[in-house]
PDB file of C-alpha atoms in Angstrom:
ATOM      1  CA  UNK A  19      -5.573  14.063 -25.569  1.00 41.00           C
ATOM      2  CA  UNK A  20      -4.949  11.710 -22.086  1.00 43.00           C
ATOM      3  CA  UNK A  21      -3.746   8.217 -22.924  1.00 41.00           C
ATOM      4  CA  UNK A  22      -6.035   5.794 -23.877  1.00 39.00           C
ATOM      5  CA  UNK A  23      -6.713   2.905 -21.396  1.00 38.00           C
ATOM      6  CA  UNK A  24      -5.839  -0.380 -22.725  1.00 40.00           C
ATOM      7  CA  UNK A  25      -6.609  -3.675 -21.437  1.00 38.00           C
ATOM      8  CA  UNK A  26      -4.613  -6.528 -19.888  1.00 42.00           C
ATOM      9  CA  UNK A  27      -4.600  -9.258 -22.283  1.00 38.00           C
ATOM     10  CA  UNK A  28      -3.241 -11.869 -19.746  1.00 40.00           C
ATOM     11  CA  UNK A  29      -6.733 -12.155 -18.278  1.00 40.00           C
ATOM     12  CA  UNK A  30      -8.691 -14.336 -20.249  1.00 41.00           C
ATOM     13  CA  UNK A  31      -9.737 -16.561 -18.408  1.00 43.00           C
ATOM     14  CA  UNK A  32     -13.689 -17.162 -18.069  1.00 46.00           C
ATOM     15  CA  UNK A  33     -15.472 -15.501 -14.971  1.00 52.00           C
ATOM     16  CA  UNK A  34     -16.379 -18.486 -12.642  1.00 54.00           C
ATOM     17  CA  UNK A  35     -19.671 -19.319 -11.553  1.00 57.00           C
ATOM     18  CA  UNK A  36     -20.918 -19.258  -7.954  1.00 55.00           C
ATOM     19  CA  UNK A  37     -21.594 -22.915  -6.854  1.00 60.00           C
ATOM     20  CA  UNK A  38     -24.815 -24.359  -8.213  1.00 63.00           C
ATOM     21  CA  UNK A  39     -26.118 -25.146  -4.488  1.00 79.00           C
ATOM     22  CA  UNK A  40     -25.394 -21.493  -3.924  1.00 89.00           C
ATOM     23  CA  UNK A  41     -29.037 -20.010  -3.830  1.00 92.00           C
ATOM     24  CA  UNK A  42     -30.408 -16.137  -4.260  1.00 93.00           C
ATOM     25  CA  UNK A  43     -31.746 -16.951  -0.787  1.00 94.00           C
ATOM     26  CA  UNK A  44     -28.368 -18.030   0.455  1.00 95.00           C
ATOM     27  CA  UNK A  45     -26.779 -14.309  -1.201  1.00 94.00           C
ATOM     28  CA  UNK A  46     -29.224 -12.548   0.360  1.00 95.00           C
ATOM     29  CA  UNK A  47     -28.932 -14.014   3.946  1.00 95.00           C
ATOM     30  CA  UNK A  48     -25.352 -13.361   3.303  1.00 94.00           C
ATOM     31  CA  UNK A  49     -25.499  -9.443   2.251  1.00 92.00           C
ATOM     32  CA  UNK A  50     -28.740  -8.200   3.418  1.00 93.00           C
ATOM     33  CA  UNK A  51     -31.969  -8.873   1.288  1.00 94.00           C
ATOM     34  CA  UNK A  52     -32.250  -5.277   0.537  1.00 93.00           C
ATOM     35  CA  UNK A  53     -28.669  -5.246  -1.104  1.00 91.00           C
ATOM     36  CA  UNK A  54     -29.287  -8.338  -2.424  1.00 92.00           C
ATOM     37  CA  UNK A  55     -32.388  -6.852  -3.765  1.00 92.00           C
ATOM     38  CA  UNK A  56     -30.076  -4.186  -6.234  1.00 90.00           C
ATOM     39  CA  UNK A  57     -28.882  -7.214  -7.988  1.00 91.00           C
ATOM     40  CA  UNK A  58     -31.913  -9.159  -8.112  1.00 92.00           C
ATOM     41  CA  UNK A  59     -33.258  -5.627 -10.411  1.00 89.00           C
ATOM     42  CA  UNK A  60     -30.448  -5.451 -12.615  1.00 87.00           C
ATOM     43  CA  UNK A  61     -30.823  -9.216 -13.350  1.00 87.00           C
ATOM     44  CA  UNK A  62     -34.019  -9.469 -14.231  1.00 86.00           C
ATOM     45  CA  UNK A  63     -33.151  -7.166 -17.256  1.00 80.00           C
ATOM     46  CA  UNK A  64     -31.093 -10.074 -18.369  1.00 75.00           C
ATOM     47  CA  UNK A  65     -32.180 -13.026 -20.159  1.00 64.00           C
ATOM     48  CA  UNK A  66     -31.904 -16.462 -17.701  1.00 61.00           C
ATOM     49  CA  UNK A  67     -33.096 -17.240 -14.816  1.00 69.00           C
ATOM     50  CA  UNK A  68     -33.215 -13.640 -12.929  1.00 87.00           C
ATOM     51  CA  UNK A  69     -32.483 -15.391  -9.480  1.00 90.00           C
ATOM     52  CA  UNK A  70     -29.298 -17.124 -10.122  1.00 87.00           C
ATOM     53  CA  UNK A  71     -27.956 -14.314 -12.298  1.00 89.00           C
ATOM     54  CA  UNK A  72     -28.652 -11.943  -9.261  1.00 91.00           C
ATOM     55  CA  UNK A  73     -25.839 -14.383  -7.391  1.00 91.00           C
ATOM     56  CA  UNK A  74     -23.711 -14.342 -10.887  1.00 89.00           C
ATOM     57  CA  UNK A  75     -23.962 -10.467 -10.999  1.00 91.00           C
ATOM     58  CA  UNK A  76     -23.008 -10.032  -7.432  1.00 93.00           C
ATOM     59  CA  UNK A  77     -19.815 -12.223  -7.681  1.00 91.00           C
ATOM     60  CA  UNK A  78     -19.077 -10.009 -11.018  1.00 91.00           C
ATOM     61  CA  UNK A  79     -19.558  -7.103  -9.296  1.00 94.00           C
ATOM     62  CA  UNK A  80     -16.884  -8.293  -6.819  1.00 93.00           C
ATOM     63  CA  UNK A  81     -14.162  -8.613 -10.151  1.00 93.00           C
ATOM     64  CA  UNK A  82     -15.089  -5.637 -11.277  1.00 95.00           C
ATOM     65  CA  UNK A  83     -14.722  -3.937  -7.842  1.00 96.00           C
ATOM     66  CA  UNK A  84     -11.148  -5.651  -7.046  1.00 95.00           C
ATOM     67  CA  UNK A  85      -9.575  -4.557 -10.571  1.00 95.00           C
ATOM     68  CA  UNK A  86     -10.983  -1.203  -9.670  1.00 97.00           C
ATOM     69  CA  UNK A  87      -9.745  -0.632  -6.665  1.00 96.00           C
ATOM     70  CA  UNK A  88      -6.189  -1.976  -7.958  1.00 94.00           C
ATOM     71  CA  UNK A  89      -5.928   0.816 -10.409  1.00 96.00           C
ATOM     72  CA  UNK A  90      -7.243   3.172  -7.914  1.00 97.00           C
ATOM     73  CA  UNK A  91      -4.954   2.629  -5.145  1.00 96.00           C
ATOM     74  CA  UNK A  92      -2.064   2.915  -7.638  1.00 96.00           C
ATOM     75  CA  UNK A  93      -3.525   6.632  -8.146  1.00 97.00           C
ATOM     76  CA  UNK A  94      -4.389   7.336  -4.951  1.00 97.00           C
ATOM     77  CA  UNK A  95      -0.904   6.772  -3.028  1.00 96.00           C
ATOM     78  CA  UNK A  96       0.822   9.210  -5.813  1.00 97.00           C
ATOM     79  CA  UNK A  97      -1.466  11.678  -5.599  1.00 97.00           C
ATOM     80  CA  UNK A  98      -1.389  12.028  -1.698  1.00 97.00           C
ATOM     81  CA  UNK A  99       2.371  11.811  -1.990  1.00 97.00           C
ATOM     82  CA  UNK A 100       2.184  15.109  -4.509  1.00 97.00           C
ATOM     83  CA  UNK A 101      -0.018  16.680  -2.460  1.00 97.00           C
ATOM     84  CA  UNK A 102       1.558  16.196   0.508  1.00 96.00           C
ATOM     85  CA  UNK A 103       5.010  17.394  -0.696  1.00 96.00           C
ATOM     86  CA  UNK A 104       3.532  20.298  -1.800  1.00 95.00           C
ATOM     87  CA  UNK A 105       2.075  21.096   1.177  1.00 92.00           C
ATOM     88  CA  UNK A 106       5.457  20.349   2.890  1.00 91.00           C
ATOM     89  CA  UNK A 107       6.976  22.550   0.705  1.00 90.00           C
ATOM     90  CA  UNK A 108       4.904  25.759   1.391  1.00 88.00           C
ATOM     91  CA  UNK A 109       4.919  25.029   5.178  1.00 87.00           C
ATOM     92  CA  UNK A 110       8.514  25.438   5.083  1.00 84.00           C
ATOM     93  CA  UNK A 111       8.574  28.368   2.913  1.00 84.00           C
ATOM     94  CA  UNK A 112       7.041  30.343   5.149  1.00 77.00           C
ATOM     95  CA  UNK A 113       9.626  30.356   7.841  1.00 66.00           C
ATOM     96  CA  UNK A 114       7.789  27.881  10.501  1.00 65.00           C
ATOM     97  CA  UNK A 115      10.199  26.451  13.163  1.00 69.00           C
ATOM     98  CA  UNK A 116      11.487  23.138  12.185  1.00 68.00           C
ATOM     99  CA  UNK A 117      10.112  21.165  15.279  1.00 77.00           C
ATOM    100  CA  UNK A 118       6.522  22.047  13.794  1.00 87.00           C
ATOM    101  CA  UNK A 119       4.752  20.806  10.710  1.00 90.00           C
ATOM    102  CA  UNK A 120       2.736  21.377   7.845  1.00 90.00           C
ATOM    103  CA  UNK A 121      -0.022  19.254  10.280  1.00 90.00           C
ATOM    104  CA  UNK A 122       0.547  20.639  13.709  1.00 88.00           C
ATOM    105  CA  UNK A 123      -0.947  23.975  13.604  1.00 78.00           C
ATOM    106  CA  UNK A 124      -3.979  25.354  11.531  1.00 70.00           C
ATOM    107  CA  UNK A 125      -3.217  28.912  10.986  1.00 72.00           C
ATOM    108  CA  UNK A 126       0.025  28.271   9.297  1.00 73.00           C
ATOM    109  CA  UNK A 127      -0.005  30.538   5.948  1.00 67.00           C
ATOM    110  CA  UNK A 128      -0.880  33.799   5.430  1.00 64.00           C
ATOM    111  CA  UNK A 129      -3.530  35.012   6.115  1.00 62.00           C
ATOM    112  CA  UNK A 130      -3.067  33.026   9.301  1.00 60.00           C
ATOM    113  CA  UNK A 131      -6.549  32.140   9.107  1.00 62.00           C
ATOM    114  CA  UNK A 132      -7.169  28.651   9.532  1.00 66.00           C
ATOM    115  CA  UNK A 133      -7.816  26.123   6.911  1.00 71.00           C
ATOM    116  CA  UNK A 134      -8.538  22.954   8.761  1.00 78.00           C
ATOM    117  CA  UNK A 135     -12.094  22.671   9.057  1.00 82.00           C
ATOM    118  CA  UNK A 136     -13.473  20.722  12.472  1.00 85.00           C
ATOM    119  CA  UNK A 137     -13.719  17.188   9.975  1.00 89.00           C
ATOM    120  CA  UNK A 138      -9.999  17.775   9.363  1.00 87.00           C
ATOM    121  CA  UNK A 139      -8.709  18.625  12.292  1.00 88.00           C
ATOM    122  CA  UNK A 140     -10.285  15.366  13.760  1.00 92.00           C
ATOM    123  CA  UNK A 141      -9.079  13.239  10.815  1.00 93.00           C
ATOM    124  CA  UNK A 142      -5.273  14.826  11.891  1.00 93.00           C
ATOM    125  CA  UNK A 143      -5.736  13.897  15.582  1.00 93.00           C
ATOM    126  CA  UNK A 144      -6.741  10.399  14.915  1.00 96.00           C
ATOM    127  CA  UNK A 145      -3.805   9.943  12.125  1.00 96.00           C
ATOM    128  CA  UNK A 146      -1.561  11.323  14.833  1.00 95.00           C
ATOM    129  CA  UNK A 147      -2.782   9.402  17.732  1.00 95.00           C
ATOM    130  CA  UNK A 148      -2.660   6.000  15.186  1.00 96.00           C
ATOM    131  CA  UNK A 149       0.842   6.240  14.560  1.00 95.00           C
ATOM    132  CA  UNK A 150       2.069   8.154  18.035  1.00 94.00           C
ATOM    133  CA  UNK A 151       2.976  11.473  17.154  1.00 94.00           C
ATOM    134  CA  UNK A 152       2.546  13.463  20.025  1.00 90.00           C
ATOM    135  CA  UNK A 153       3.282  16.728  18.390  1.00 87.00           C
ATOM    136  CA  UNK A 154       6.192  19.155  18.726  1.00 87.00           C
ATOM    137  CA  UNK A 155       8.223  18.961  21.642  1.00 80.00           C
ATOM    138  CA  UNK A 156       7.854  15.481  21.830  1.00 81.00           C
ATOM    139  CA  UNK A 157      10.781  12.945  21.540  1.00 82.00           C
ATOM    140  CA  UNK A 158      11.012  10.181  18.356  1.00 86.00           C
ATOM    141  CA  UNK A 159       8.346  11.864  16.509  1.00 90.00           C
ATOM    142  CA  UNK A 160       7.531   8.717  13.703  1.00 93.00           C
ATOM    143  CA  UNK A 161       8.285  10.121   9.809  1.00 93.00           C
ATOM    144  CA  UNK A 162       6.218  12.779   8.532  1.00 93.00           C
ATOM    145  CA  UNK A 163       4.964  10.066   5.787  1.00 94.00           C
ATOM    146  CA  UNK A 164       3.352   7.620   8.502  1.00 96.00           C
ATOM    147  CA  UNK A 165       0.555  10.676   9.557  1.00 96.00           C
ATOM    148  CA  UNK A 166       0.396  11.463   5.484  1.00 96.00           C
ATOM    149  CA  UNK A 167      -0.598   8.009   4.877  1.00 95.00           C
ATOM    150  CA  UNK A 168      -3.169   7.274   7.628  1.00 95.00           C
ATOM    151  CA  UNK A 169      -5.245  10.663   6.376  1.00 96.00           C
ATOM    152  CA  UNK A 170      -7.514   9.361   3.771  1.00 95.00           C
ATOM    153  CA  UNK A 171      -8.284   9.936  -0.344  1.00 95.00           C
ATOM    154  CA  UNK A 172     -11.167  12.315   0.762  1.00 94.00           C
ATOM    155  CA  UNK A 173      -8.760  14.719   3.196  1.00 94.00           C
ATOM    156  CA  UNK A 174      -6.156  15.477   0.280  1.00 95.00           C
ATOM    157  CA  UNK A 175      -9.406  15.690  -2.331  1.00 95.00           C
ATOM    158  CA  UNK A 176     -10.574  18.675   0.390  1.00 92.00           C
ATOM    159  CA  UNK A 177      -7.348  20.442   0.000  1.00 90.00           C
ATOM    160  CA  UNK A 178      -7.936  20.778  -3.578  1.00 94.00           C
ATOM    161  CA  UNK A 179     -11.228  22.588  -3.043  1.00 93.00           C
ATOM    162  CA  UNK A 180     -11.861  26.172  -4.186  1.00 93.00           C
ATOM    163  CA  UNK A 181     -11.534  27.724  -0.557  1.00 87.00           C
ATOM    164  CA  UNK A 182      -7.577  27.399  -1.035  1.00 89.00           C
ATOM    165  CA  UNK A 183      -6.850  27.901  -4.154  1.00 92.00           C
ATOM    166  CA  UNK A 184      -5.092  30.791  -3.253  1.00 89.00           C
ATOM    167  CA  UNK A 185      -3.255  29.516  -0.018  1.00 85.00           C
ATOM    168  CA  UNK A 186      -2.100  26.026  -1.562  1.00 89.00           C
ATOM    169  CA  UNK A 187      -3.210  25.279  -4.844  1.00 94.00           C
ATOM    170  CA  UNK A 188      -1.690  28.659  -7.024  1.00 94.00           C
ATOM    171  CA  UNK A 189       1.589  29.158  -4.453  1.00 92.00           C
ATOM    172  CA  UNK A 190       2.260  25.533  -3.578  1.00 92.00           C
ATOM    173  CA  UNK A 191       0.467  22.693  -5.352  1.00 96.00           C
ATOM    174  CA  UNK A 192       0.041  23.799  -8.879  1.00 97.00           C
ATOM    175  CA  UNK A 193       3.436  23.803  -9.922  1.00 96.00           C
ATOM    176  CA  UNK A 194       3.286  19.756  -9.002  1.00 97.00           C
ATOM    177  CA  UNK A 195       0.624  19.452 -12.385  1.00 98.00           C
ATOM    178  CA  UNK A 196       2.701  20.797 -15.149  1.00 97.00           C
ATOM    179  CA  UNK A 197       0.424  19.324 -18.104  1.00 97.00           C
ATOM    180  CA  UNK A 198      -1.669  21.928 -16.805  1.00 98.00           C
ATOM    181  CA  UNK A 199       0.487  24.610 -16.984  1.00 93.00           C
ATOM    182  CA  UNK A 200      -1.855  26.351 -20.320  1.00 94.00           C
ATOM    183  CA  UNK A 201      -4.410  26.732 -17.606  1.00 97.00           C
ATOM    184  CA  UNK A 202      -5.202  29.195 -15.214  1.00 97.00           C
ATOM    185  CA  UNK A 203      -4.752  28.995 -11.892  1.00 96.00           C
ATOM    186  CA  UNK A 204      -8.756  28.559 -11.474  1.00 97.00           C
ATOM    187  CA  UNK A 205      -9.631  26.248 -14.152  1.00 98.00           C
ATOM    188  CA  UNK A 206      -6.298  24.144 -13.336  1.00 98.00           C
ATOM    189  CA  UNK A 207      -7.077  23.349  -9.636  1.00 98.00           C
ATOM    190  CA  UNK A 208     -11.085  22.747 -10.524  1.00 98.00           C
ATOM    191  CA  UNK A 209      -9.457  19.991 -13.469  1.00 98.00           C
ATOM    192  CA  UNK A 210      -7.971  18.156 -10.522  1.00 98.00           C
ATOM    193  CA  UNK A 211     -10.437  18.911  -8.127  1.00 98.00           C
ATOM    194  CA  UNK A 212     -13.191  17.158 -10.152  1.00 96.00           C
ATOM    195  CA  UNK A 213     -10.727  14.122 -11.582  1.00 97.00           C
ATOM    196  CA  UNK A 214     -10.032  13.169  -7.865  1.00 97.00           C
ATOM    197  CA  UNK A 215     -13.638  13.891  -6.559  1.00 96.00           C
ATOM    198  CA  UNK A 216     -14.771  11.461  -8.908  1.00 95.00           C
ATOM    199  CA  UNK A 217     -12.012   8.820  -8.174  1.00 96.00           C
ATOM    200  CA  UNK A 218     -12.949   9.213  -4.121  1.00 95.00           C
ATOM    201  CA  UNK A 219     -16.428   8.494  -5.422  1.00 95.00           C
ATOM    202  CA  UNK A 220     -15.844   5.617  -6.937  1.00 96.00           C
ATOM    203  CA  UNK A 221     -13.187   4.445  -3.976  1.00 96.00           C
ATOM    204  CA  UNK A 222     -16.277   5.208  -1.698  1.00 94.00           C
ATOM    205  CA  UNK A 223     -18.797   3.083  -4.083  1.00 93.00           C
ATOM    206  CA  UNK A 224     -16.219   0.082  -4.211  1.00 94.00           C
ATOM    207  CA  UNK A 225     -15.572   0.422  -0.530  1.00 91.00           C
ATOM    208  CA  UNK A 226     -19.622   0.298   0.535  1.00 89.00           C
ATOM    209  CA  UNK A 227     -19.947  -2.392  -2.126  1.00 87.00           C
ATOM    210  CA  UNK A 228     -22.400  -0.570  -4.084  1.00 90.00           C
ATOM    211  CA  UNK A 229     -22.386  -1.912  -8.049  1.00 92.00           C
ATOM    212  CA  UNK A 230     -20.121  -0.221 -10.399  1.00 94.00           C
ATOM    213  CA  UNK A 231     -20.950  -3.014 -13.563  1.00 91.00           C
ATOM    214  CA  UNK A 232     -23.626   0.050 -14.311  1.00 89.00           C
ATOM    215  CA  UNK A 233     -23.574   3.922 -14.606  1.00 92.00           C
ATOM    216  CA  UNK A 234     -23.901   5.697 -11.419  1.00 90.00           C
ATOM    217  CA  UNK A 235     -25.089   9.576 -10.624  1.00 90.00           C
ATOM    218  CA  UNK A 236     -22.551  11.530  -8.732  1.00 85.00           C
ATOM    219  CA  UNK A 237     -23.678  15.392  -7.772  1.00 83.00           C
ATOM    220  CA  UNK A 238     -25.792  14.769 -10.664  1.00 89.00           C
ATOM    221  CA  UNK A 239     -23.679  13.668 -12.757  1.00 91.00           C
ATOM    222  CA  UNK A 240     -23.988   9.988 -14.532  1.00 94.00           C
ATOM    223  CA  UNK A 241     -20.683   8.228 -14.471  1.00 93.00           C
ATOM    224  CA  UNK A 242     -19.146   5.056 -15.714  1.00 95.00           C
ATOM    225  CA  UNK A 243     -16.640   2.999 -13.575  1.00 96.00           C
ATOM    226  CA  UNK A 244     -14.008   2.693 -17.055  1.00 95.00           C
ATOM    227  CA  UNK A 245     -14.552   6.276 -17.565  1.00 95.00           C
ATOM    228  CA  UNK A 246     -13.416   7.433 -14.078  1.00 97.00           C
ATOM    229  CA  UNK A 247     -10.493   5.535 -14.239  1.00 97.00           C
ATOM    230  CA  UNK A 248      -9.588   6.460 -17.708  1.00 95.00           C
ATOM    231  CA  UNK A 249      -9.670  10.491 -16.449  1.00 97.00           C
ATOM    232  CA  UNK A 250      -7.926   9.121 -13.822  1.00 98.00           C
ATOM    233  CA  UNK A 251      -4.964   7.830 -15.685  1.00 98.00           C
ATOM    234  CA  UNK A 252      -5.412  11.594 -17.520  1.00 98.00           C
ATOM    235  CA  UNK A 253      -5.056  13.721 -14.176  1.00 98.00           C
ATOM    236  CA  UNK A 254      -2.001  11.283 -13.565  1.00 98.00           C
ATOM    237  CA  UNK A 255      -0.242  12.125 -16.949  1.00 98.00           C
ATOM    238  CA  UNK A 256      -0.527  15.870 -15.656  1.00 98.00           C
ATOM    239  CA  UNK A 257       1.589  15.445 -12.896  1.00 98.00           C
ATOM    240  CA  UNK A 258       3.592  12.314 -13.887  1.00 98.00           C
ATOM    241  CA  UNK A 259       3.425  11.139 -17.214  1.00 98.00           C
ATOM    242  CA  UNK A 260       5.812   8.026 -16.545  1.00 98.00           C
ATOM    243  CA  UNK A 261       3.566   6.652 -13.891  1.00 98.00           C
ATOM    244  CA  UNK A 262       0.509   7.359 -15.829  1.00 98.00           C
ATOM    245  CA  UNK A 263       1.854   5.093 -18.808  1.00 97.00           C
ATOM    246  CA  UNK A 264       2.578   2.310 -16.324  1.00 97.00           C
ATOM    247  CA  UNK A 265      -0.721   2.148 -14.586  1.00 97.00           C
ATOM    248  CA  UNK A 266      -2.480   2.666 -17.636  1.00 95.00           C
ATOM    249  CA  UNK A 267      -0.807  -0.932 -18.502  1.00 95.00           C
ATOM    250  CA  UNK A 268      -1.352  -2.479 -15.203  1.00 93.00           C
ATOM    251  CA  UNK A 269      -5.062  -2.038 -15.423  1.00 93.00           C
ATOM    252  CA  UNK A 270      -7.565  -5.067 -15.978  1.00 92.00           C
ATOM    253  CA  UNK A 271     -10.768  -2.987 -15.519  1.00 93.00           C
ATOM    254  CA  UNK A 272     -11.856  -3.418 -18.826  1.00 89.00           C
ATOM    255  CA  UNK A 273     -11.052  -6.865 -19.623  1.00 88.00           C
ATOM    256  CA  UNK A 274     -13.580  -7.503 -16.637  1.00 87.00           C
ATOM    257  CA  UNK A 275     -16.107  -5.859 -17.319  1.00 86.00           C
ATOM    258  CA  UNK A 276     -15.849  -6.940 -21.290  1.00 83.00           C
ATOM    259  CA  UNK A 277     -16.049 -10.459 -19.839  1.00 76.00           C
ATOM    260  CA  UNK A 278     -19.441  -9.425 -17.915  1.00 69.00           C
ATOM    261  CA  UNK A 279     -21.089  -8.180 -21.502  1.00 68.00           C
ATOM    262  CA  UNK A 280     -20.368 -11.827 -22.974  1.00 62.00           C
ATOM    263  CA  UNK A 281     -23.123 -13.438 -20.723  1.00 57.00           C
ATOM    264  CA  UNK A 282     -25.675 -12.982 -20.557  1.00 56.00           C
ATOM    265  CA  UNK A 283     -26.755 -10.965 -23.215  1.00 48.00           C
ATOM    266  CA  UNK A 284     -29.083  -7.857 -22.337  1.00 45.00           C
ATOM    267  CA  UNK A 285     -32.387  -7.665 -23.714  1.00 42.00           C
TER     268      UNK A 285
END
C-alpha cells in the first residue's frame, strides 16, 4: 500500500473571487471564447449565475493548476535525476571513452543499434546547443546535469518505454526502483512507465491550461488530477521512500480542490 496523500492544513484560507466588474465577456476576450466556452459548460451544471461562475471556475482552475504543478515539479526533477544516473551509469559500464557521453552518440549499448529516435535526437541537439555543449573534443564542456535538465518530463518518460527494457530499464535503471524489486523485469518498468506517463499528462494538461477541477480521459483512460498525484507520490516511494514522505506533506492539491466543492454546490 503507497502512502496516503494528506492535505496541508495551513491553507485555509477562502478562494477569492474575481472582481465583480470582471465580466464572462471580459474572460473570454482574455482566453479565447472557445476556451472560455469549457468553463462556461461546466458552470452551468452549477447552481448561480452560470456566467460569473464560468469566471469563478476559471480562476479555481488556476489554484488547482499551481498546487499541481508544485507537487509535480517536486517529482519530476527526482525522477529525471534517477533516470539520468542510471543512464550514466550503463554508459560507462560499457567501456565508452571518457570524453564521450551517455548523450553524444546513439548506438552506444549493445546491440549498437540506436535508441534515439529522430524526436530525441532533436530534443538532445537543442538541449546541447541551449547550454553550449559542443560535443566531445570540445574545450569547457558545461556539467553533464545542465543538458539533463533542459531535456524535458516527456524525453526521460520515452526511455522508460517497452522498446528498451532490455538495453536500460533491466541492466541499468531498474535497480534505481527497489520497492519494485518482487516484480519482474516487465511488469516493473510498465509500473513506472504508466505512473510517469500519467504525471507528463497531467504536466501537459496544466501546462496548455486545460481544466483539471474534473476527470479527464487519457489513452482511454478517465483520470482524476488527486489521483495522479497520489500514484505519483507511490512511484516515488519505489525509488525513494524519504522524498516520497516529504512531498506527500508538501502537497496542497487537495485542500484546493476541497475548497472548490464548498461553493457552489453541484446539482
Amino acid at each position: 500500500m503507497g502512502p496516503s496523500v494528506q492535505s496541508d492544513h495551513r491553507m485555509t484560507s477562502p478562494q477569492p473571487r474575481p472582481p465583480a466588474d470582471f465580466t464572462y465577456n471580459d474572460l473570454a476576450k482574455a482566453i479565447s471564447a472557445p476556451r472560455a466556452a469549457r468553463y462556461l459548460k461546466s458552470a452551468e451544471a452549477m447552481e448561480g449565475e452560470s456566467l460569473h461562475l464560468a469566471v469563478e471556475l476559471y480562476q479555481h482552475n488556476a489554484t488547482l493548476s499551481a498546487a499541481a504543478w508544485s507537487t509535480i515539479a517536486d517529482m519530476e526533477v527526482l525522477l529525471r535525476n534517477v533516470v539520468a544516473d542510471s543512464v550514466h551509469t550503463r554508459h560507462s559500464s560499457v567501456g565508452r571513452s571518457l570524453s564521450e557521453r551517455w548523450y553524444d552518440a546513439p548506438n552506444w549499448f549493445p546491440p549498437h543499434n540506436p535508441w534515439f529516435t529522430a524526436q530525441s535526437l532533436n530534443a538532445i541537439k537543442n538541449a546541447k546547443r541551449a547550454v553550449g555543449d559542443r560535443g566531445p573534443g570540445s574545450n569547457a564542456r558545461p556539467p553533464e546535469g545542465r543538458v539533463v535538465a533542459g531535456l524535458s518530463f516527456g524525453f526521460w518518460r520515452f526511455i522508460l518505454s517497452s522498446r528498451y527494457e532490455h538495453s536500460l530499464w533491466n541492466p541499468a535503471v531498474r535497480r534505481a526502483f527497489p520497492g519494485l524489486q518482487g516484480l519482474s523485469g516487465t511488469d516493473s518498468r510498465a509500473a513506472v512507465y504508466d505512473r510517469m506517463t500519467m504525471l507528463n499528462n497531467l504536466r501537459n494538461r496544466i501546462g496548455h491550461h486545460e481544466p483539471i477541477y474534473e476527470p479527464f480521459t487519457v489513452e482511454g483512460r478517465v483520470l482524476e488530477a488527486s489521483q495522479v498525484l497520489h500514484d505519483g507520490v507511490e512511484l516515488i516511494e519505489w525509488t525513494n521512500p524519504r522524498a516520497a514522505h516529504w512531498i506527500q506533506q508538501r502537497i496542497t492539491f487537495d485542500t484546493a480542490s476541497r475548497a472548490m466543492k464548498n461553493w457552489p454546490r453541484r446539482t
